[in-house]
Coordinates of C-alpha atoms in Angstrom, one line a residue:
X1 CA 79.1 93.0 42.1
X2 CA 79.0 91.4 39.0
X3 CA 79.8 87.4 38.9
X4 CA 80.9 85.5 36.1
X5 CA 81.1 82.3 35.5
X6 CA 84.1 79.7 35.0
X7 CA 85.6 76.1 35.0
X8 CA 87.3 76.0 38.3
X9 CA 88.8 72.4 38.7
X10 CA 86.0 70.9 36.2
X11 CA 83.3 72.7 38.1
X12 CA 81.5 75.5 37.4
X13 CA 82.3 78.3 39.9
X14 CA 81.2 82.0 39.9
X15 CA 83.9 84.2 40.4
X16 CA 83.8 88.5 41.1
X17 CA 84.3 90.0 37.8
X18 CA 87.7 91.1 37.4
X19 CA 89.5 88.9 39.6
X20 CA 93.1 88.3 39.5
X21 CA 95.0 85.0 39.6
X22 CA 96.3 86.5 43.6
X23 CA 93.1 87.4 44.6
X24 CA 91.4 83.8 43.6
X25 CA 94.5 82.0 45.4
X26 CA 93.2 83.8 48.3
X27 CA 89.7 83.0 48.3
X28 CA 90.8 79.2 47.9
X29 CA 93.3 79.5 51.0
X30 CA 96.0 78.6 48.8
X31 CA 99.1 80.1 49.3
X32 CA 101.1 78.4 47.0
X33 CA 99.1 76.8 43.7
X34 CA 100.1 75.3 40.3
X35 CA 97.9 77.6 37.8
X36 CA 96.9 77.3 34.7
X37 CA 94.3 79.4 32.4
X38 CA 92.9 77.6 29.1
X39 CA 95.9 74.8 29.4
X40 CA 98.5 77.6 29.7
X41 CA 100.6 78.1 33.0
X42 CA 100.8 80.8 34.9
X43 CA 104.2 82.2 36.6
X44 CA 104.0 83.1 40.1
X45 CA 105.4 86.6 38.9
X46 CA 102.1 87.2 36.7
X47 CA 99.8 86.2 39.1
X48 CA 98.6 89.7 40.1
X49 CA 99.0 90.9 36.7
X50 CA 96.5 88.2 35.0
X51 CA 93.0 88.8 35.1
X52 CA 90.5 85.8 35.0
X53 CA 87.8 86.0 31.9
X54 CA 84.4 85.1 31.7
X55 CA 84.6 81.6 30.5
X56 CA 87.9 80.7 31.3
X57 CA 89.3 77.1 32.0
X58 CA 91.0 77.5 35.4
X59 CA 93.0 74.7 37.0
X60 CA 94.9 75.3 40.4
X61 CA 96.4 72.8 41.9
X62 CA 97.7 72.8 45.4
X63 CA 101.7 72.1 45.3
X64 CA 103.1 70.6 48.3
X65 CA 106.5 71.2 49.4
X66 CA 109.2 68.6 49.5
X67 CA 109.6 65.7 47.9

């Protein structure tokens, strides 16, 4: 498939094209995740529906229950 390429955490990471906010989640065994695209967070609720862009500035950051 075709790969593109984004900032993952401050790295570089290629990613399928058209890969949803869900579908990364999963490939990063994380179940639950604080996202956000270009500085702008994601709800859980829009997860599936927001698709990852060439380019893109992704930051997930595990969230640990309890506190």
């Amino acid at each position: 498939g075709v790969r593109m390429k984004v900032i993952l955490n401050q790295k570089e990471t290629e990613l399928a094209d058209g890969i949803n906010v869900a579908e990364l989640m999963k490939e990063q065994k994380m179940s639950r995740a604080m996202v956000k695209i270009n500085e702008v967070l994601i709800r859980p609720a829009d997860y599936e529906a927001t698709v990852i862009q060439d380019g893109d500035k992704v930051t997930l950051r595990r969230v640990v229950a309890g506190g």
